[in-house]
Tab-separated table of C-alpha atoms in Angstrom:
chain	number	residue	atom	x	y	z
A	367	MET	CA	140.279	159.677	153.197
A	368	SER	CA	136.885	160.699	152.052
A	369	LYS	CA	136.450	160.062	148.392
A	370	GLU	CA	132.861	161.218	148.949
A	371	ASN	CA	133.711	165.052	149.891
A	372	LEU	CA	136.046	164.867	146.684
A	373	GLN	CA	133.372	163.761	144.714
A	374	LYS	CA	130.829	165.996	145.740
A	375	LEU	CA	133.393	168.738	145.124
A	376	PHE	CA	134.132	167.635	141.618
A	377	GLN	CA	130.491	167.204	140.763
A	378	GLY	CA	129.827	170.321	141.614
A	379	PHE	CA	132.517	172.081	140.123
A	380	VAL	CA	131.894	170.516	136.766
A	381	GLU	CA	128.200	171.244	136.769
A	382	LYS	CA	128.927	174.932	137.788
A	383	ASN	CA	131.377	175.283	135.096
A	384	GLN	CA	129.166	173.485	132.355
A	385	LEU	CA	131.823	171.184	131.286
A	386	PRO	CA	130.957	168.867	128.750
A	387	LYS	CA	133.569	166.486	129.866
A	388	ALA	CA	136.556	166.476	132.623
A	389	ILE	CA	138.574	163.522	134.517
A	390	ILE	CA	141.116	163.964	137.714
A	391	SER	CA	143.194	161.236	138.947
A	392	ILE	CA	144.822	161.731	142.379
A	393	GLU	CA	147.527	159.369	143.635
A	394	LYS	CA	149.627	159.131	146.977
A	395	GLY	CA	153.415	159.238	146.498
A	396	ASN	CA	153.703	155.009	147.171
A	397	GLY	CA	151.433	154.526	143.654
A	398	GLN	CA	147.832	154.551	146.215
A	399	GLU	CA	145.282	155.608	144.589
A	400	VAL	CA	143.318	158.202	146.380
A	401	ALA	CA	140.548	159.051	144.202
A	402	GLN	CA	140.009	159.446	140.331
A	403	PHE	CA	137.076	160.910	139.013
A	404	GLU	CA	135.022	161.526	135.492
A	405	HIS	CA	132.610	163.125	133.843
A	406	GLY	CA	131.170	163.018	130.218
A	407	PRO	CA	132.929	160.864	127.583
A	408	MET	CA	136.105	160.188	129.553
A	409	THR	CA	138.209	157.908	130.903
A	410	ASP	CA	141.709	157.481	131.894
A	411	GLN	CA	142.383	155.710	128.615
A	412	THR	CA	140.800	159.056	126.379
A	413	PRO	CA	143.110	160.838	124.621
A	414	PHE	CA	143.249	164.489	124.928
A	415	LEU	CA	145.550	167.534	123.833
A	416	LEU	CA	148.319	168.277	126.598
A	417	ALA	CA	149.013	171.708	125.052
A	418	SER	CA	151.891	173.126	126.930
A	419	VAL	CA	152.118	170.203	129.404
A	420	THR	CA	154.022	168.594	126.260
A	421	LYS	CA	156.942	171.323	127.439
A	422	MET	CA	158.184	168.518	130.034
A	423	TRP	CA	158.610	166.113	127.712
A	424	VAL	CA	161.002	168.305	126.130
A	425	THR	CA	162.338	169.046	129.462
A	426	THR	CA	163.040	165.662	129.711
A	427	LEU	CA	164.789	165.078	126.336
A	428	ILE	CA	167.027	168.120	127.166
A	429	LEU	CA	168.030	166.986	130.911
A	430	GLN	CA	168.914	163.468	129.429
A	431	LEU	CA	171.253	165.202	126.593
A	432	ILE	CA	172.640	166.978	129.560
A	433	ASP	CA	173.359	163.752	131.544
A	434	GLN	CA	174.796	162.575	128.363
A	435	GLY	CA	177.667	165.473	127.909
A	436	LYS	CA	175.905	166.833	124.788
A	437	ILE	CA	175.033	170.068	126.176
A	438	SER	CA	174.993	172.299	129.468
A	439	TYR	CA	172.915	174.413	130.551
A	440	ASN	CA	175.156	177.171	129.624
A	441	ASN	CA	175.483	176.550	126.141
A	442	ILE	CA	174.575	179.398	123.942
A	443	VAL	CA	171.513	178.717	121.863
A	444	THR	CA	173.788	179.576	118.335
A	445	ASP	CA	175.862	176.652	119.313
A	446	PHE	CA	173.608	174.589	117.840
A	447	ILE	CA	171.309	176.720	115.172
A	448	GLU	CA	172.913	178.844	112.653
A	449	LYS	CA	173.624	182.678	113.852
A	450	GLU	CA	172.349	184.081	110.675
A	451	LYS	CA	169.112	181.942	111.226
A	452	LEU	CA	168.678	183.459	114.707
A	453	SER	CA	169.704	187.235	114.023
A	454	GLN	CA	167.379	189.773	115.629
A	455	LEU	CA	165.348	187.236	117.847
A	456	ASN	CA	166.225	189.189	121.042
A	457	HIS	CA	166.732	192.930	119.995
A	458	TYR	CA	166.675	194.586	123.141
A	459	MET	CA	167.711	198.270	123.629
A	460	GLY	CA	168.847	198.599	119.711
A	461	LYS	CA	171.186	195.996	119.898
A	462	ASP	CA	171.008	192.025	118.922
A	463	GLN	CA	170.950	190.143	122.161
A	464	THR	CA	170.409	186.620	120.621
A	465	GLN	CA	173.944	185.783	120.914
A	466	TYR	CA	173.842	185.586	124.757
A	467	ILE	CA	170.699	183.303	124.925
A	468	THR	CA	171.373	179.924	126.927
A	469	ILE	CA	169.822	176.623	126.912
A	470	LYS	CA	169.235	177.816	130.638
A	471	ASP	CA	167.588	180.811	129.197
A	472	LEU	CA	164.945	178.570	126.976
A	473	LEU	CA	164.510	176.249	129.822
A	474	PHE	CA	163.370	178.452	132.835
A	475	GLN	CA	161.591	180.976	130.504
A	476	ARG	CA	164.237	183.779	130.669
A	477	SER	CA	165.253	184.449	127.249
A	478	GLY	CA	163.397	187.696	127.352
A	479	LEU	CA	161.649	186.525	123.851
A	480	ALA	CA	158.172	187.674	122.947
A	481	ASN	CA	155.163	185.903	123.386
A	482	ILE	CA	153.067	186.006	120.294
A	483	PHE	CA	150.397	183.848	121.687
A	484	PHE	CA	149.099	187.152	123.604
A	485	GLU	CA	151.094	189.995	122.250
A	486	GLU	CA	150.526	192.313	119.487
A	487	PRO	CA	151.196	192.480	116.374
A	488	ILE	CA	150.959	189.168	115.684
A	489	TYR	CA	148.494	187.588	118.710
A	490	LEU	CA	148.663	184.437	117.329
A	491	ARG	CA	145.460	183.320	120.019
A	492	GLN	CA	142.910	185.467	117.756
A	493	LYS	CA	144.278	183.834	114.409
A	494	ILE	CA	143.741	180.484	115.886
A	495	ALA	CA	140.412	180.938	116.737
A	496	GLU	CA	139.736	182.498	113.311
A	497	ALA	CA	140.934	179.345	111.129
A	498	ASP	CA	143.103	176.331	110.641
A	499	PHE	CA	146.609	177.033	109.563
A	500	SER	CA	150.107	175.497	109.683
A	501	TYR	CA	153.164	177.243	110.416
A	502	THR	CA	156.367	176.348	110.361
A	503	PHE	CA	159.958	177.083	112.896
A	504	ASP	CA	161.194	179.997	110.301
A	505	ASP	CA	157.296	181.389	110.553
A	506	MET	CA	157.782	181.566	114.338
A	507	LEU	CA	161.252	183.371	114.139
A	508	ASP	CA	159.788	185.696	112.193
A	509	TRP	CA	156.974	186.717	114.032
A	510	VAL	CA	158.812	186.910	117.158
A	511	ARG	CA	161.140	189.516	115.723
A	512	GLN	CA	158.615	191.419	115.009
A	513	SER	CA	158.219	192.440	118.704
A	514	ASP	CA	160.855	193.958	121.036
A	515	ALA	CA	162.305	191.399	123.721
A	516	HIS	CA	161.241	192.007	127.135
A	517	PHE	CA	164.607	191.810	128.981
A	518	LEU	CA	168.231	190.555	128.464
A	519	PRO	CA	168.617	187.029	128.230
A	520	SER	CA	169.498	185.688	131.751
A	521	SER	CA	167.921	188.269	133.501
A	522	ASP	CA	166.319	187.851	137.485
A	523	GLN	CA	162.935	187.446	135.388
A	524	ALA	CA	160.727	184.690	133.710
A	525	HIS	CA	158.595	185.899	130.137
A	526	TYR	CA	156.481	183.138	129.334
A	527	ALA	CA	156.832	182.350	125.356
A	528	ASP	CA	156.034	179.540	123.422
A	529	ILE	CA	159.255	180.155	120.792
A	530	ASN	CA	161.814	178.804	123.819
A	531	PHE	CA	160.540	175.328	123.663
A	532	MET	CA	160.366	175.676	119.662
A	533	LEU	CA	163.935	175.978	119.960
A	534	LEU	CA	164.762	173.499	122.473
A	535	GLY	CA	162.949	171.263	120.320
A	536	GLU	CA	165.146	172.300	116.932
A	537	ILE	CA	168.152	171.673	119.070
A	538	ILE	CA	166.949	168.091	120.285
A	539	GLU	CA	166.471	167.187	116.700
A	540	LYS	CA	169.968	168.610	115.433
A	541	ILE	CA	171.797	166.673	118.493
A	542	HIS	CA	169.795	163.089	117.720
A	543	HIS	CA	169.681	163.713	114.094
A	544	LEU	CA	165.841	162.556	114.420
A	545	SER	CA	162.400	164.378	114.325
A	546	LEU	CA	161.163	165.251	117.787
A	547	ASP	CA	158.609	163.014	117.980
A	548	ASP	CA	160.833	160.080	117.256
A	549	CYS	CA	162.644	161.436	120.020
A	550	ILE	CA	159.803	161.231	122.367
A	551	ASP	CA	158.482	158.177	121.506
A	552	ARG	CA	162.282	156.338	121.732
A	553	PHE	CA	163.797	158.317	124.704
A	554	ILE	CA	160.441	158.848	127.192
A	555	MET	CA	157.081	156.506	125.943
A	556	GLU	CA	159.054	153.507	125.005
A	557	PRO	CA	161.134	153.491	128.576
A	558	LEU	CA	157.895	154.146	130.458
A	559	GLY	CA	156.088	151.885	128.477
A	560	LEU	CA	153.469	154.014	127.129
A	561	ASN	CA	151.448	153.921	123.993
A	562	ARG	CA	149.084	155.929	123.985
A	563	SER	CA	150.947	159.138	123.981
A	564	TYR	CA	152.763	160.920	121.146
A	565	LEU	CA	153.546	164.350	119.557
A	566	VAL	CA	151.210	165.169	116.841
A	567	SER	CA	153.447	165.395	113.651
A	568	SER	CA	151.168	165.675	110.764
A	569	GLU	CA	147.425	167.415	110.398
A	570	TYR	CA	146.146	163.559	109.321
A	571	GLY	CA	147.170	162.082	112.953
A	572	MET	CA	144.651	161.426	115.429
A	573	ILE	CA	143.991	164.974	117.014
A	574	PRO	CA	141.153	165.529	119.322
A	575	PRO	CA	139.335	168.723	119.046
A	576	LEU	CA	139.393	171.585	121.431
A	577	TYR	CA	136.066	172.867	123.617
A	578	THR	CA	136.079	176.709	123.546
A	579	GLY	CA	133.076	176.929	125.630
A	580	LYS	CA	130.433	176.933	122.997
A	581	ASP	CA	131.803	174.250	120.929
A	582	TYR	CA	134.204	172.162	119.676
A	583	LEU	CA	137.097	173.348	117.728
A	584	TYR	CA	139.130	171.303	115.089
A	585	ARG	CA	142.709	172.602	114.554
A	586	PRO	CA	144.686	169.611	113.152
A	587	LYS	CA	147.003	171.915	111.438
A	588	ILE	CA	147.904	174.586	114.418
A	589	VAL	CA	148.328	171.209	116.570
A	590	ALA	CA	150.575	169.668	114.407
A	591	SER	CA	152.837	172.774	114.030
A	592	ALA	CA	153.138	173.341	117.813
A	593	GLN	CA	155.779	170.665	118.089
A	594	GLY	CA	157.287	170.857	121.176
A	595	ALA	CA	155.603	174.000	122.663
A	596	GLY	CA	152.190	172.163	122.592
A	597	GLY	CA	151.467	169.531	120.005
A	598	GLY	CA	151.147	166.505	122.456
A	599	VAL	CA	148.566	164.028	122.613
A	600	SER	CA	147.975	161.742	125.856
A	601	THR	CA	145.738	160.107	128.517
A	602	THR	CA	145.218	160.730	132.139
A	603	ALA	CA	147.052	156.913	132.685
A	604	ASP	CA	149.759	158.071	130.907
A	605	THR	CA	150.595	161.567	132.110
A	606	MET	CA	150.104	160.384	135.507
A	607	THR	CA	152.726	157.896	134.601
A	608	PHE	CA	155.103	160.508	133.205
A	609	ILE	CA	154.561	163.085	135.733
A	610	ARG	CA	155.596	160.597	138.663
A	611	ALA	CA	158.906	159.967	136.658
A	612	PHE	CA	159.268	163.343	136.097
A	613	ILE	CA	159.405	164.054	139.618
A	614	GLN	CA	161.405	160.960	140.601
A	615	GLY	CA	163.800	161.596	138.214
A	616	ASP	CA	163.430	157.974	136.589
A	617	LEU	CA	164.288	159.432	133.012
A	618	PHE	CA	167.167	161.846	134.138
A	619	ASN	CA	169.484	162.170	136.726
A	620	LYS	CA	167.543	163.437	139.661
A	621	ASP	CA	170.221	165.975	140.885
A	622	HIS	CA	168.676	168.163	138.104
A	623	TRP	CA	165.907	169.268	140.830
A	624	GLN	CA	168.810	170.973	142.552
A	625	GLU	CA	169.010	173.658	139.701
A	626	MET	CA	165.627	173.441	138.484
A	627	GLN	CA	163.926	174.678	141.479
A	628	ASP	CA	165.090	178.319	140.923
A	629	TYR	CA	161.392	179.942	140.371
A	630	TYR	CA	160.717	183.216	138.857
A	631	PRO	CA	157.151	184.859	138.821
A	632	LEU	CA	155.924	185.099	135.048
A	633	GLN	CA	154.101	187.779	133.231
A	634	GLY	CA	150.950	189.066	134.210
A	635	ASP	CA	148.859	186.635	131.944
A	636	TYR	CA	150.157	183.542	134.001
A	637	ALA	CA	149.732	184.955	137.721
A	638	PRO	CA	150.097	183.470	139.970
A	639	VAL	CA	152.523	180.890	138.151
A	640	GLU	CA	156.138	180.418	138.655
A	641	TYR	CA	158.598	179.058	136.301
A	642	GLY	CA	161.594	176.975	137.036
A	643	GLY	CA	163.434	174.596	134.672
A	644	GLY	CA	160.579	173.409	132.370
A	645	HIS	CA	157.856	173.170	134.870
A	646	MET	CA	155.045	175.826	136.511
A	647	LYS	CA	155.030	176.189	140.258
A	648	LEU	CA	152.015	177.469	141.856
A	649	SER	CA	151.192	178.128	145.676
A	650	LEU	CA	147.693	177.924	147.865
A	651	GLY	CA	146.939	180.918	149.905
A	652	GLN	CA	148.756	184.215	150.229
A	653	PHE	CA	150.225	184.534	153.419
A	654	ASN	CA	153.316	182.675	154.943
A	655	LYS	CA	154.872	181.502	151.636
A	656	GLU	CA	157.376	179.027	153.531
A	657	ALA	CA	154.058	177.181	155.183
A	658	ARG	CA	151.931	176.918	152.146
A	659	LEU	CA	151.009	174.026	150.058
A	660	SER	CA	152.734	174.204	146.503
A	661	PHE	CA	152.562	171.950	143.223
A	662	ILE	CA	154.926	171.565	140.538
A	663	GLY	CA	154.534	170.424	137.047
A	664	HIS	CA	152.535	171.916	134.274
A	665	SER	CA	149.006	172.968	132.754
A	666	GLY	CA	148.295	173.706	129.076
A	667	ILE	CA	145.480	175.735	127.516
A	668	SER	CA	143.392	173.097	126.450
A	669	GLY	CA	142.699	172.256	130.419
A	670	ALA	CA	145.431	169.424	130.398
A	671	PHE	CA	147.607	169.093	133.761
A	672	ALA	CA	150.047	167.067	135.700
A	673	PHE	CA	151.462	168.196	138.877
A	674	TYR	CA	152.782	167.161	142.271
A	675	CYS	CA	152.118	168.575	145.638
A	676	PRO	CA	155.239	167.637	147.931
A	677	GLN	CA	153.444	168.909	150.930
A	678	LEU	CA	150.593	166.566	150.711
A	679	ASP	CA	153.034	163.851	148.704
A	680	VAL	CA	150.090	163.621	145.891
A	681	TYR	CA	149.943	163.475	142.090
A	682	LEU	CA	147.450	165.019	140.139
A	683	ALA	CA	146.628	164.315	136.338
A	684	GLY	CA	143.704	164.971	134.084
A	685	THR	CA	141.726	167.467	132.195
A	686	THR	CA	138.969	169.915	132.226
A	687	ASP	CA	139.080	170.437	128.615
A	688	ASN	CA	138.205	173.809	127.981
A	689	VAL	CA	140.502	176.085	126.171
A	690	GLY	CA	137.971	178.909	126.503
A	691	LYS	CA	138.761	178.658	130.541
A	692	SER	CA	142.008	177.312	130.730
A	693	GLU	CA	142.461	177.988	134.122
A	694	LEU	CA	139.455	176.142	135.468
A	695	CYS	CA	142.083	173.015	135.686
A	696	ILE	CA	144.203	175.094	138.577
A	697	GLN	CA	140.950	176.009	140.388
A	698	LEU	CA	140.064	172.062	140.268
A	699	ILE	CA	143.541	171.669	141.669
A	700	TYR	CA	143.354	173.973	144.424
A	701	LEU	CA	139.970	172.717	145.404
A	702	MET	CA	140.991	169.210	145.578
A	703	LEU	CA	144.295	169.789	147.735
A	704	PHE	CA	142.692	172.156	150.004
A	705	GLU	CA	140.130	169.404	150.809
A	706	LEU	CA	142.931	167.039	151.108
A	707	GLU	CA	144.711	169.310	153.541
A	708	LYS	CA	141.856	169.606	155.339
A	709	GLU	CA	141.303	166.200	155.934
A	710	GLU	CA	144.910	165.403	156.731
A	711	LEU	CA	145.289	168.286	159.571
A	712	ALA	CA	142.070	166.726	160.777
A	713	ASN	CA	143.481	163.199	160.823
A	714	GLN	CA	146.357	164.579	162.679
A	715	GLY	CA	144.440	166.151	165.091
A	716	GLY	CA	145.228	170.140	163.718
A	717	LYS	CA	143.121	172.728	163.028
A	718	TYR	CA	142.190	173.794	159.367
A	719	ASP	CA	142.302	177.452	158.922
A	720	GLY	CA	142.403	177.906	155.488
């Protein structure tokens, strides 16, 4: 496999997009490294913000609890969090529908709850751009209540919203009687032997800044408040170890994948992403859907990513480290996978027509 072609593509990509730093690690399913490319002050041991890649940590903890018989996909949220606390969270067609939200709805982004990060009247993204501030789980609940839900819980559609994973994080804490960061340390990081990954629990912790495309934005209070929706910090090496364990079912019963691969497209802000159980799915190309390359895992608004392409049996992890253009990480993955597919077809004597 030609690392030289991949290297040229990577270097051209970071230069074209004027990225101060970026990294991508690519490994085969057998553990053999295909390539690793770095730009700027970045190695596979450099910490970066995971943002929504953190959601796969939360997913892992939920699946473990299901394996232990402590919860099920069909448990309703109010089995664990007081009904009064969640009252009117999903109000749709003039009625409170919150009592029908299940664990599965949260995990698969099918609760119908609003994505206040992009939606009025809260539009959290704009507030974060203007100032650093702390917010609580109760604040999130109050903000979500200010927007009508998009559909009934358990509908055959998906709407990405951070509140879903903040609710899951709250449920995990109540069942384990531990903080979410402790649960992540004990039940994910320690079994995998990872010591450079953690959930930010305090604004005074080690929190990398966010590059906006113009300068670096330091938002320690925001990151510490994000919790299971996006408060993780990791390295490329650790993220690669985790995504392999996640896909292979090393931390939970692999049979969950039969349930988790039920995908629905997300709202327009996230197109062309589909969402399954606690993870994203993207496909390459527009036609002949069954034959297209796909990759599953998660990306984050920070530019962090961790994915697996089953057709090529390759894992990809790293970051493009640009919150101003978070879509760049997906573009980089497309670029790498297209080249890998082209080389594989050439080795097989096939014709590449991508």
